[in-house]
Amino acid sequence: MLALALWAWASCAALAWAESPAPSVHWGAIAYPDKDRTLTAGLTVNRFTEFDGAGHRYNDIRETSGFNFASLSWTERLAQLSGWNTNLTVGAGPTQDGLTRFLQNDVVHKVRGLTPVPVGAKRHATDFMIGGSLTRWKEILGRQEDGFAGVGVASGSLYHELYAQAGLRRVSLPDSVPFSQFVRFSAMGRYGRLYGGSAFPTVAPQSYLGQVSVGVGNYQPEKDDQSSWEIELALTVDSGLFVDGKGNALEERFVSAAFRYSFVSFETWNDFVNQKDYGPTFGARLTVDLLHIYHAWRNGS
């Protein structure tokens, strides 16, 4: 059955990517929608820390959470509506402190010489988030389908959100600029209405999010070339998923870095630009493009 499904969805090789499962967008993950048909699987982790290294508490949430999601993301172009596509992204797994605590205290903080973050109560649960979106892609700056606008929903045991977003994806410089074929720029704005869930019963009523990024990569590979690659750096400003003790939204800023090669992608995001190190502090994900693998297998490469 899996082989038949992959055959039905198989397409030409492209940069391996996938939409992140919630709550990654509010932790700083690169959140642009997919343009091409994809079917990807991976592992995504996000960490919420109750305290910073000095023992200061983030807000009224009295536990630390390490979300460990196995994820599947499927984007399909709508044959009946040119320029439109849909996405379904699912993430689920055990919420346990061990993995993300090790990455934060024993890896990142130790390498950077920072004080380990103390941990009090810890969330133990099986959490999940399901997201779906509808996106319209259109030519904006003279390049094929470089602009997008769409709506979506994310819901599960953490929180619930209805959102709309619009932006530009992988816009190139003029051809007269040296190395323009290797550089791309992206930007988006997103507005969401938020509602509390089991893990986070009290959240901000709404979120305003802006994201900009620059990518360097092989954007014009030869036909049947399996070595497409990209390095992308992004900055995200979010009015905040969480609130303080008075109900005011807590603004967040994040940086993220992604590396994509052939059918594999790795991305990590962090709040160190805030200089606070508590609340939604960091995350990472590793994904593989199942359609890319199947396409390569069918063609014997």
PDB file of C-alpha atoms in Angstrom:
ATOM      1  CA  MET A   1       0.000   0.000   0.000  1.00  0.00           C
ATOM      2  CA  LEU A   2       2.816   2.423   0.855  1.00  0.00           C
ATOM      3  CA  ALA A   3       4.479   1.778  -2.504  1.00  0.00           C
ATOM      4  CA  LEU A   4       1.196   2.458  -4.320  1.00  0.00           C
ATOM      5  CA  ALA A   5       0.690   5.688  -2.388  1.00  0.00           C
ATOM      6  CA  LEU A   6       4.216   6.855  -3.123  1.00  0.00           C
ATOM      7  CA  TRP A   7       3.782   6.009  -6.777  1.00  0.00           C
ATOM      8  CA  ALA A   8       0.595   8.062  -6.893  1.00  0.00           C
ATOM      9  CA  TRP A   9       2.272  11.064  -5.301  1.00  0.00           C
ATOM     10  CA  ALA A  10       5.748  10.733  -6.834  1.00  0.00           C
ATOM     11  CA  SER A  11       7.106  13.799  -8.571  1.00  0.00           C
ATOM     12  CA  CYS A  12      10.361  15.217  -9.824  1.00  0.00           C
ATOM     13  CA  ALA A  13      13.127  15.775  -7.297  1.00  0.00           C
ATOM     14  CA  ALA A  14      13.137  19.106  -5.487  1.00  0.00           C
ATOM     15  CA  LEU A  15      14.551  20.557  -2.327  1.00  0.00           C
ATOM     16  CA  ALA A  16      13.456  18.342   0.558  1.00  0.00           C
ATOM     17  CA  TRP A  17      11.304  20.331   2.936  1.00  0.00           C
ATOM     18  CA  ALA A  18       8.103  20.049   4.948  1.00  0.00           C
ATOM     19  CA  GLU A  19       5.827  22.186   7.055  1.00  0.00           C
ATOM     20  CA  SER A  20       6.639  22.035  10.766  1.00  0.00           C
ATOM     21  CA  PRO A  21       4.076  20.551  13.140  1.00  0.00           C
ATOM     22  CA  ALA A  22       2.677  22.936  15.733  1.00  0.00           C
ATOM     23  CA  PRO A  23       3.817  24.341  18.125  1.00  0.00           C
ATOM     24  CA  SER A  24       7.100  24.884  16.233  1.00  0.00           C
ATOM     25  CA  VAL A  25       5.995  28.131  14.563  1.00  0.00           C
ATOM     26  CA  HIS A  26       5.655  29.784  18.008  1.00  0.00           C
ATOM     27  CA  TRP A  27       9.088  28.448  18.994  1.00  0.00           C
ATOM     28  CA  GLY A  28      10.789  30.079  15.982  1.00  0.00           C
ATOM     29  CA  ALA A  29      10.769  27.396  13.272  1.00  0.00           C
ATOM     30  CA  ILE A  30      10.819  28.415   9.611  1.00  0.00           C
ATOM     31  CA  ALA A  31       7.105  28.415   8.820  1.00  0.00           C
ATOM     32  CA  TYR A  32       6.639  29.133   5.109  1.00  0.00           C
ATOM     33  CA  PRO A  33       4.076  26.877   3.412  1.00  0.00           C
ATOM     34  CA  ASP A  34       5.151  24.195   0.965  1.00  0.00           C
ATOM     35  CA  LYS A  35       4.758  25.013  -2.716  1.00  0.00           C
ATOM     36  CA  ASP A  36       5.603  21.655  -4.265  1.00  0.00           C
ATOM     37  CA  ARG A  37       4.034  18.251  -3.743  1.00  0.00           C
ATOM     38  CA  THR A  38       5.705  16.594  -0.760  1.00  0.00           C
ATOM     39  CA  LEU A  39       5.370  13.652   1.582  1.00  0.00           C
ATOM     40  CA  THR A  40       7.863  13.844   4.430  1.00  0.00           C
ATOM     41  CA  ALA A  41       8.434  12.146   7.768  1.00  0.00           C
ATOM     42  CA  GLY A  42      10.599  13.217  10.657  1.00  0.00           C
ATOM     43  CA  LEU A  43      11.239  13.975  14.306  1.00  0.00           C
ATOM     44  CA  THR A  44      10.553  17.390  15.866  1.00  0.00           C
ATOM     45  CA  VAL A  45      11.425  18.495  19.402  1.00  0.00           C
ATOM     46  CA  ASN A  46      10.479  21.701  21.233  1.00  0.00           C
ATOM     47  CA  ARG A  47      11.269  22.709  24.809  1.00  0.00           C
ATOM     48  CA  PHE A  48       9.334  24.923  27.209  1.00  0.00           C
ATOM     49  CA  THR A  49      11.339  25.806  30.322  1.00  0.00           C
ATOM     50  CA  GLU A  50       9.717  27.077  33.505  1.00  0.00           C
ATOM     51  CA  PHE A  51      12.907  28.785  34.746  1.00  0.00           C
ATOM     52  CA  ASP A  52      15.974  30.480  33.315  1.00  0.00           C
ATOM     53  CA  GLY A  53      19.512  29.804  34.520  1.00  0.00           C
ATOM     54  CA  ALA A  54      19.088  32.257  37.409  1.00  0.00           C
ATOM     55  CA  GLY A  55      15.888  30.591  38.610  1.00  0.00           C
ATOM     56  CA  HIS A  56      13.504  33.308  37.373  1.00  0.00           C
ATOM     57  CA  ARG A  57      10.084  31.967  36.374  1.00  0.00           C
ATOM     58  CA  TYR A  58       8.724  32.671  32.866  1.00  0.00           C
ATOM     59  CA  ASN A  59       5.015  32.980  33.739  1.00  0.00           C
ATOM     60  CA  ASP A  60       2.314  31.111  35.669  1.00  0.00           C
ATOM     61  CA  ILE A  61       2.986  27.754  33.958  1.00  0.00           C
ATOM     62  CA  ARG A  62       4.408  25.562  36.713  1.00  0.00           C
ATOM     63  CA  GLU A  63       6.160  22.836  34.735  1.00  0.00           C
ATOM     64  CA  THR A  64       8.849  22.231  32.136  1.00  0.00           C
ATOM     65  CA  SER A  65       7.849  20.411  28.940  1.00  0.00           C
ATOM     66  CA  GLY A  66       9.878  18.590  26.323  1.00  0.00           C
ATOM     67  CA  PHE A  67       7.718  17.844  23.274  1.00  0.00           C
ATOM     68  CA  ASN A  68       9.022  14.948  21.153  1.00  0.00           C
ATOM     69  CA  PHE A  69       6.911  14.568  18.020  1.00  0.00           C
ATOM     70  CA  ALA A  70       7.120  12.034  15.238  1.00  0.00           C
ATOM     71  CA  SER A  71       5.698  13.957  12.293  1.00  0.00           C
ATOM     72  CA  LEU A  72       4.237  13.420   8.845  1.00  0.00           C
ATOM     73  CA  SER A  73       3.579  16.248   6.386  1.00  0.00           C
ATOM     74  CA  TRP A  74       1.744  15.903   3.068  1.00  0.00           C
ATOM     75  CA  THR A  75       1.312  18.737   0.557  1.00  0.00           C
ATOM     76  CA  GLU A  76      -0.763  18.190  -2.579  1.00  0.00           C
ATOM     77  CA  ARG A  77      -1.334  20.471  -5.552  1.00  0.00           C
ATOM     78  CA  LEU A  78      -5.001  20.847  -6.506  1.00  0.00           C
ATOM     79  CA  ALA A  79      -5.407  19.759 -10.113  1.00  0.00           C
ATOM     80  CA  GLN A  80      -8.794  21.473 -10.405  1.00  0.00           C
ATOM     81  CA  LEU A  81      -7.488  24.831  -9.106  1.00  0.00           C
ATOM     82  CA  SER A  82      -4.253  26.015 -10.684  1.00  0.00           C
ATOM     83  CA  GLY A  83      -1.886  27.577  -8.168  1.00  0.00           C
ATOM     84  CA  TRP A  84      -3.648  26.163  -5.114  1.00  0.00           C
ATOM     85  CA  ASN A  85      -2.425  23.471  -2.760  1.00  0.00           C
ATOM     86  CA  THR A  86      -3.382  21.877   0.531  1.00  0.00           C
ATOM     87  CA  ASN A  87      -1.289  20.601   3.397  1.00  0.00           C
ATOM     88  CA  LEU A  88      -1.904  18.181   6.245  1.00  0.00           C
ATOM     89  CA  THR A  89       0.732  17.953   8.988  1.00  0.00           C
ATOM     90  CA  VAL A  90       0.482  15.669  12.006  1.00  0.00           C
ATOM     91  CA  GLY A  91       2.809  15.474  15.001  1.00  0.00           C
ATOM     92  CA  ALA A  92       2.493  13.270  18.079  1.00  0.00           C
ATOM     93  CA  GLY A  93       4.641  11.685  20.745  1.00  0.00           C
ATOM     94  CA  PRO A  94       5.611  11.473  24.407  1.00  0.00           C
ATOM     95  CA  THR A  95       6.179  14.684  26.329  1.00  0.00           C
ATOM     96  CA  GLN A  96       9.213  13.940  28.486  1.00  0.00           C
ATOM     97  CA  ASP A  97      12.007  16.107  29.814  1.00  0.00           C
ATOM     98  CA  GLY A  98      15.018  13.893  29.096  1.00  0.00           C
ATOM     99  CA  LEU A  99      15.987  14.517  25.458  1.00  0.00           C
ATOM    100  CA  THR A 100      15.448  18.279  25.317  1.00  0.00           C
ATOM    101  CA  ARG A 101      16.975  18.739  28.784  1.00  0.00           C
ATOM    102  CA  PHE A 102      20.102  16.915  27.615  1.00  0.00           C
ATOM    103  CA  LEU A 103      20.303  19.059  24.466  1.00  0.00           C
ATOM    104  CA  GLN A 104      19.821  22.290  26.415  1.00  0.00           C
ATOM    105  CA  ASN A 105      21.926  21.774  29.537  1.00  0.00           C
ATOM    106  CA  ASP A 106      24.489  19.143  28.541  1.00  0.00           C
ATOM    107  CA  VAL A 107      25.117  20.270  24.961  1.00  0.00           C
ATOM    108  CA  VAL A 108      24.207  23.887  24.155  1.00  0.00           C
ATOM    109  CA  HIS A 109      24.778  25.418  27.585  1.00  0.00           C
ATOM    110  CA  LYS A 110      27.934  23.449  28.204  1.00  0.00           C
ATOM    111  CA  VAL A 111      29.410  24.461  24.836  1.00  0.00           C
ATOM    112  CA  ARG A 112      28.490  28.136  25.360  1.00  0.00           C
ATOM    113  CA  GLY A 113      29.569  28.155  29.012  1.00  0.00           C
ATOM    114  CA  LEU A 114      26.092  29.027  30.294  1.00  0.00           C
ATOM    115  CA  THR A 115      24.486  28.124  33.614  1.00  0.00           C
ATOM    116  CA  PRO A 116      22.300  24.984  33.372  1.00  0.00           C
ATOM    117  CA  VAL A 117      18.566  25.683  33.507  1.00  0.00           C
ATOM    118  CA  PRO A 118      16.923  24.297  36.681  1.00  0.00           C
ATOM    119  CA  VAL A 119      13.938  21.980  36.326  1.00  0.00           C
ATOM    120  CA  GLY A 120      11.051  21.650  38.782  1.00  0.00           C
ATOM    121  CA  ALA A 121       7.811  19.887  37.891  1.00  0.00           C
ATOM    122  CA  LYS A 122       7.778  18.171  34.489  1.00  0.00           C
ATOM    123  CA  ARG A 123       4.934  17.418  32.110  1.00  0.00           C
ATOM    124  CA  HIS A 124       4.398  13.723  31.368  1.00  0.00           C
ATOM    125  CA  ALA A 125       1.790  13.062  28.690  1.00  0.00           C
ATOM    126  CA  THR A 126       1.240  11.911  25.144  1.00  0.00           C
ATOM    127  CA  ASP A 127       0.647  15.080  23.155  1.00  0.00           C
ATOM    128  CA  PHE A 128      -0.356  15.716  19.566  1.00  0.00           C
ATOM    129  CA  MET A 129      -1.054  18.530  17.124  1.00  0.00           C
ATOM    130  CA  ILE A 130      -2.787  18.365  13.744  1.00  0.00           C
ATOM    131  CA  GLY A 131      -2.564  21.158  11.191  1.00  0.00           C
ATOM    132  CA  GLY A 132      -4.152  21.819   7.819  1.00  0.00           C
ATOM    133  CA  SER A 133      -3.831  24.698   5.365  1.00  0.00           C
ATOM    134  CA  LEU A 134      -5.020  25.965   1.993  1.00  0.00           C
ATOM    135  CA  THR A 135      -2.582  28.186   0.066  1.00  0.00           C
ATOM    136  CA  ARG A 136      -2.744  30.147  -3.176  1.00  0.00           C
ATOM    137  CA  TRP A 137       0.569  30.636  -5.000  1.00  0.00           C
ATOM    138  CA  LYS A 138       0.959  33.416  -7.569  1.00  0.00           C
ATOM    139  CA  GLU A 139       3.642  35.168  -9.590  1.00  0.00           C
ATOM    140  CA  ILE A 140       4.421  38.476  -7.861  1.00  0.00           C
ATOM    141  CA  LEU A 141       7.934  39.669  -8.756  1.00  0.00           C
ATOM    142  CA  GLY A 142       8.356  38.187 -12.201  1.00  0.00           C
ATOM    143  CA  ARG A 143       9.236  34.698 -10.980  1.00  0.00           C
ATOM    144  CA  GLN A 144       6.958  31.698 -11.170  1.00  0.00           C
ATOM    145  CA  GLU A 145       4.766  31.456  -8.064  1.00  0.00           C
ATOM    146  CA  ASP A 146       6.944  33.429  -5.645  1.00  0.00           C
ATOM    147  CA  GLY A 147       4.037  34.936  -3.690  1.00  0.00           C
ATOM    148  CA  PHE A 148       1.546  33.147  -1.462  1.00  0.00           C
ATOM    149  CA  ALA A 149      -1.502  33.732   0.714  1.00  0.00           C
ATOM    150  CA  GLY A 150      -3.514  31.219   2.659  1.00  0.00           C
ATOM    151  CA  VAL A 151      -5.452  30.142   5.711  1.00  0.00           C
ATOM    152  CA  GLY A 152      -4.990  27.273   8.118  1.00  0.00           C
ATOM    153  CA  VAL A 153      -5.836  25.634  11.406  1.00  0.00           C
ATOM    154  CA  ALA A 154      -3.771  23.890  14.089  1.00  0.00           C
ATOM    155  CA  SER A 155      -5.386  21.930  16.889  1.00  0.00           C
ATOM    156  CA  GLY A 156      -4.473  19.341  19.489  1.00  0.00           C
ATOM    157  CA  SER A 157      -3.583  18.784  23.107  1.00  0.00           C
ATOM    158  CA  LEU A 158      -1.355  21.883  23.364  1.00  0.00           C
ATOM    159  CA  TYR A 159      -3.572  24.692  22.018  1.00  0.00           C
ATOM    160  CA  HIS A 160      -5.815  25.602  19.071  1.00  0.00           C
ATOM    161  CA  GLU A 161      -5.263  28.241  16.382  1.00  0.00           C
ATOM    162  CA  LEU A 162      -6.950  29.657  13.295  1.00  0.00           C
ATOM    163  CA  TYR A 163      -4.601  31.714  11.132  1.00  0.00           C
ATOM    164  CA  ALA A 164      -4.079  33.582   7.868  1.00  0.00           C
ATOM    165  CA  GLN A 165      -0.700  34.277   6.291  1.00  0.00           C
ATOM    166  CA  ALA A 166       0.854  35.877   3.221  1.00  0.00           C
ATOM    167  CA  GLY A 167       4.339  36.495   1.920  1.00  0.00           C
ATOM    168  CA  LEU A 168       7.085  35.875  -0.615  1.00  0.00           C
ATOM    169  CA  ARG A 169       9.129  32.686  -0.946  1.00  0.00           C
ATOM    170  CA  ARG A 170      12.593  32.255  -2.466  1.00  0.00           C
ATOM    171  CA  VAL A 171      12.657  35.529  -4.402  1.00  0.00           C
ATOM    172  CA  SER A 172      15.852  35.902  -6.424  1.00  0.00           C
ATOM    173  CA  LEU A 173      17.967  38.955  -7.148  1.00  0.00           C
ATOM    174  CA  PRO A 174      18.119  40.339 -10.715  1.00  0.00           C
ATOM    175  CA  ASP A 175      20.119  38.125 -13.061  1.00  0.00           C
ATOM    176  CA  SER A 176      22.637  40.938 -13.536  1.00  0.00           C
ATOM    177  CA  VAL A 177      23.735  40.612  -9.899  1.00  0.00           C
ATOM    178  CA  PRO A 178      26.709  38.231  -9.485  1.00  0.00           C
ATOM    179  CA  PHE A 179      25.798  34.900  -7.891  1.00  0.00           C
ATOM    180  CA  SER A 180      22.087  35.772  -8.025  1.00  0.00           C
ATOM    181  CA  GLN A 181      21.271  32.182  -9.000  1.00  0.00           C
ATOM    182  CA  PHE A 182      22.537  31.001  -5.602  1.00  0.00           C
ATOM    183  CA  VAL A 183      20.702  33.454  -3.286  1.00  0.00           C
ATOM    184  CA  ARG A 184      17.015  33.642  -2.335  1.00  0.00           C
ATOM    185  CA  PHE A 185      15.025  35.875   0.024  1.00  0.00           C
ATOM    186  CA  SER A 186      11.763  35.094   1.819  1.00  0.00           C
ATOM    187  CA  ALA A 187       9.375  36.972   4.102  1.00  0.00           C
ATOM    188  CA  MET A 188       5.920  36.418   5.538  1.00  0.00           C
ATOM    189  CA  GLY A 189       3.369  37.827   7.953  1.00  0.00           C
ATOM    190  CA  ARG A 190       0.879  35.736   9.897  1.00  0.00           C
ATOM    191  CA  TYR A 191      -2.127  36.501  12.085  1.00  0.00           C
ATOM    192  CA  GLY A 192      -3.683  33.881  14.335  1.00  0.00           C
ATOM    193  CA  ARG A 193      -6.571  33.542  16.776  1.00  0.00           C
ATOM    194  CA  LEU A 194      -5.498  31.398  19.720  1.00  0.00           C
ATOM    195  CA  TYR A 195      -7.386  29.191  22.173  1.00  0.00           C
ATOM    196  CA  GLY A 196      -6.048  27.218  25.120  1.00  0.00           C
ATOM    197  CA  GLY A 197      -5.605  23.447  25.242  1.00  0.00           C
ATOM    198  CA  SER A 198      -4.714  20.762  27.751  1.00  0.00           C
ATOM    199  CA  ALA A 199      -1.011  21.620  28.011  1.00  0.00           C
ATOM    200  CA  PHE A 200      -1.445  25.404  27.775  1.00  0.00           C
ATOM    201  CA  PRO A 201      -4.945  26.313  29.029  1.00  0.00           C
ATOM    202  CA  THR A 202      -4.198  30.053  29.109  1.00  0.00           C
ATOM    203  CA  VAL A 203      -2.761  31.610  25.951  1.00  0.00           C
ATOM    204  CA  ALA A 204      -2.830  35.002  24.265  1.00  0.00           C
ATOM    205  CA  PRO A 205      -6.070  35.713  22.367  1.00  0.00           C
ATOM    206  CA  GLN A 206      -4.187  36.455  19.162  1.00  0.00           C
ATOM    207  CA  SER A 207      -0.747  36.346  17.598  1.00  0.00           C
ATOM    208  CA  TYR A 208       1.034  38.593  15.102  1.00  0.00           C
ATOM    209  CA  LEU A 209       4.098  36.934  13.603  1.00  0.00           C
ATOM    210  CA  GLY A 210       6.681  38.139  11.114  1.00  0.00           C
ATOM    211  CA  GLN A 211       9.493  36.103   9.587  1.00  0.00           C
ATOM    212  CA  VAL A 212      12.315  36.958   7.165  1.00  0.00           C
ATOM    213  CA  SER A 213      15.051  34.704   5.829  1.00  0.00           C
ATOM    214  CA  VAL A 214      17.885  34.434   3.350  1.00  0.00           C
ATOM    215  CA  GLY A 215      18.904  31.208   1.654  1.00  0.00           C
ATOM    216  CA  VAL A 216      22.009  30.156  -0.239  1.00  0.00           C
ATOM    217  CA  GLY A 217      21.878  27.035  -2.348  1.00  0.00           C
ATOM    218  CA  ASN A 218      21.749  25.146  -5.617  1.00  0.00           C
ATOM    219  CA  TYR A 219      18.391  26.388  -6.916  1.00  0.00           C
ATOM    220  CA  GLN A 220      18.895  25.428 -10.566  1.00  0.00           C
ATOM    221  CA  PRO A 221      20.105  21.805 -10.544  1.00  0.00           C
ATOM    222  CA  GLU A 222      20.575  19.900 -13.753  1.00  0.00           C
ATOM    223  CA  LYS A 223      17.831  17.507 -14.806  1.00  0.00           C
ATOM    224  CA  ASP A 224      17.743  14.379 -12.613  1.00  0.00           C
ATOM    225  CA  ASP A 225      20.352  15.930 -10.304  1.00  0.00           C
ATOM    226  CA  GLN A 226      19.852  14.537  -6.783  1.00  0.00           C
ATOM    227  CA  SER A 227      22.312  16.906  -5.085  1.00  0.00           C
ATOM    228  CA  SER A 228      20.086  19.955  -4.463  1.00  0.00           C
ATOM    229  CA  TRP A 229      21.167  21.790  -1.318  1.00  0.00           C
ATOM    230  CA  GLU A 230      20.283  24.913   0.648  1.00  0.00           C
ATOM    231  CA  ILE A 231      21.354  26.747   3.801  1.00  0.00           C
ATOM    232  CA  GLU A 232      18.720  29.130   5.173  1.00  0.00           C
ATOM    233  CA  LEU A 233      18.897  31.585   8.092  1.00  0.00           C
ATOM    234  CA  ALA A 234      15.724  33.160   9.487  1.00  0.00           C
ATOM    235  CA  LEU A 235      14.619  35.716  12.070  1.00  0.00           C
ATOM    236  CA  THR A 236      11.149  35.504  13.631  1.00  0.00           C
ATOM    237  CA  VAL A 237       9.277  38.026  15.786  1.00  0.00           C
ATOM    238  CA  ASP A 238       6.089  36.744  17.450  1.00  0.00           C
ATOM    239  CA  SER A 239       3.735  38.834  19.578  1.00  0.00           C
ATOM    240  CA  GLY A 240       3.484  35.711  21.693  1.00  0.00           C
ATOM    241  CA  LEU A 241       1.580  32.504  22.314  1.00  0.00           C
ATOM    242  CA  PHE A 242       1.978  32.867  26.081  1.00  0.00           C
ATOM    243  CA  VAL A 243       0.890  35.525  28.587  1.00  0.00           C
ATOM    244  CA  ASP A 244       2.251  36.905  31.843  1.00  0.00           C
ATOM    245  CA  GLY A 245       0.439  36.909  35.186  1.00  0.00           C
ATOM    246  CA  LYS A 246      -1.660  39.910  34.117  1.00  0.00           C
ATOM    247  CA  GLY A 247      -2.752  38.334  30.839  1.00  0.00           C
ATOM    248  CA  ASN A 248      -0.441  40.383  28.625  1.00  0.00           C
ATOM    249  CA  ALA A 249       1.141  38.596  25.665  1.00  0.00           C
ATOM    250  CA  LEU A 250       4.847  37.829  26.010  1.00  0.00           C
ATOM    251  CA  GLU A 251       6.646  38.842  22.806  1.00  0.00           C
ATOM    252  CA  GLU A 252       9.292  36.434  21.517  1.00  0.00           C
ATOM    253  CA  ARG A 253      12.183  36.677  19.059  1.00  0.00           C
ATOM    254  CA  PHE A 254      13.959  33.698  17.530  1.00  0.00           C
ATOM    255  CA  VAL A 255      16.681  32.815  15.079  1.00  0.00           C
ATOM    256  CA  SER A 256      16.692  29.598  13.086  1.00  0.00           C
ATOM    257  CA  ALA A 257      19.076  27.824  10.759  1.00  0.00           C
ATOM    258  CA  ALA A 258      18.212  25.088   8.276  1.00  0.00           C
ATOM    259  CA  PHE A 259      20.323  22.834   6.074  1.00  0.00           C
ATOM    260  CA  ARG A 260      18.802  20.792   3.272  1.00  0.00           C
ATOM    261  CA  TYR A 261      20.608  18.314   1.064  1.00  0.00           C
ATOM    262  CA  SER A 262      18.871  16.005  -1.386  1.00  0.00           C
ATOM    263  CA  PHE A 263      16.092  14.276   0.583  1.00  0.00           C
ATOM    264  CA  VAL A 264      17.265  15.219   4.113  1.00  0.00           C
ATOM    265  CA  SER A 265      16.598  18.435   6.052  1.00  0.00           C
ATOM    266  CA  PHE A 266      17.769  19.578   9.474  1.00  0.00           C
ATOM    267  CA  GLU A 267      16.674  22.764  11.213  1.00  0.00           C
ATOM    268  CA  THR A 268      17.164  24.225  14.669  1.00  0.00           C
ATOM    269  CA  TRP A 269      15.698  27.339  16.286  1.00  0.00           C
ATOM    270  CA  ASN A 270      16.549  29.216  19.478  1.00  0.00           C
ATOM    271  CA  ASP A 271      15.473  32.241  21.519  1.00  0.00           C
ATOM    272  CA  PHE A 272      18.985  33.418  22.423  1.00  0.00           C
ATOM    273  CA  VAL A 273      18.345  36.788  20.730  1.00  0.00           C
ATOM    274  CA  ASN A 274      15.917  37.435  23.623  1.00  0.00           C
ATOM    275  CA  GLN A 275      18.708  36.861  26.171  1.00  0.00           C
ATOM    276  CA  LYS A 276      16.217  35.162  28.504  1.00  0.00           C
ATOM    277  CA  ASP A 277      16.390  31.354  28.042  1.00  0.00           C
ATOM    278  CA  TYR A 278      13.003  30.423  29.499  1.00  0.00           C
ATOM    279  CA  GLY A 279       9.533  29.827  28.119  1.00  0.00           C
ATOM    280  CA  PRO A 280       9.656  28.574  24.488  1.00  0.00           C
ATOM    281  CA  THR A 281      13.439  28.307  24.345  1.00  0.00           C
ATOM    282  CA  PHE A 282      14.523  26.088  21.453  1.00  0.00           C
ATOM    283  CA  GLY A 283      13.660  23.256  19.114  1.00  0.00           C
ATOM    284  CA  ALA A 284      14.923  21.190  16.203  1.00  0.00           C
ATOM    285  CA  ARG A 285      13.696  18.822  13.538  1.00  0.00           C
ATOM    286  CA  LEU A 286      15.077  16.227  11.161  1.00  0.00           C
ATOM    287  CA  THR A 287      12.999  15.212   8.132  1.00  0.00           C
ATOM    288  CA  VAL A 288      13.305  12.969   5.098  1.00  0.00           C
ATOM    289  CA  ASP A 289      11.459  13.460   1.804  1.00  0.00           C
ATOM    290  CA  LEU A 290       9.770  10.136   1.066  1.00  0.00           C
ATOM    291  CA  LEU A 291       8.752  11.138  -2.457  1.00  0.00           C
ATOM    292  CA  HIS A 292      12.319  12.120  -3.307  1.00  0.00           C
ATOM    293  CA  ILE A 293      13.577   8.744  -2.086  1.00  0.00           C
ATOM    294  CA  TYR A 294      10.942   6.893  -4.074  1.00  0.00           C
ATOM    295  CA  HIS A 295      11.623   8.929  -7.208  1.00  0.00           C
ATOM    296  CA  ALA A 296      15.348   8.162  -6.952  1.00  0.00           C
ATOM    297  CA  TRP A 297      14.633   4.462  -6.395  1.00  0.00           C
ATOM    298  CA  ARG A 298      12.319   4.250  -9.420  1.00  0.00           C
ATOM    299  CA  ASN A 299      14.973   5.820 -11.634  1.00  0.00           C
ATOM    300  CA  GLY A 300      17.757   3.628 -10.271  1.00  0.00           C
ATOM    301  CA  SER A 301      19.832   6.531  -8.891  1.00  0.00           C
TER     302      SER A 301
END
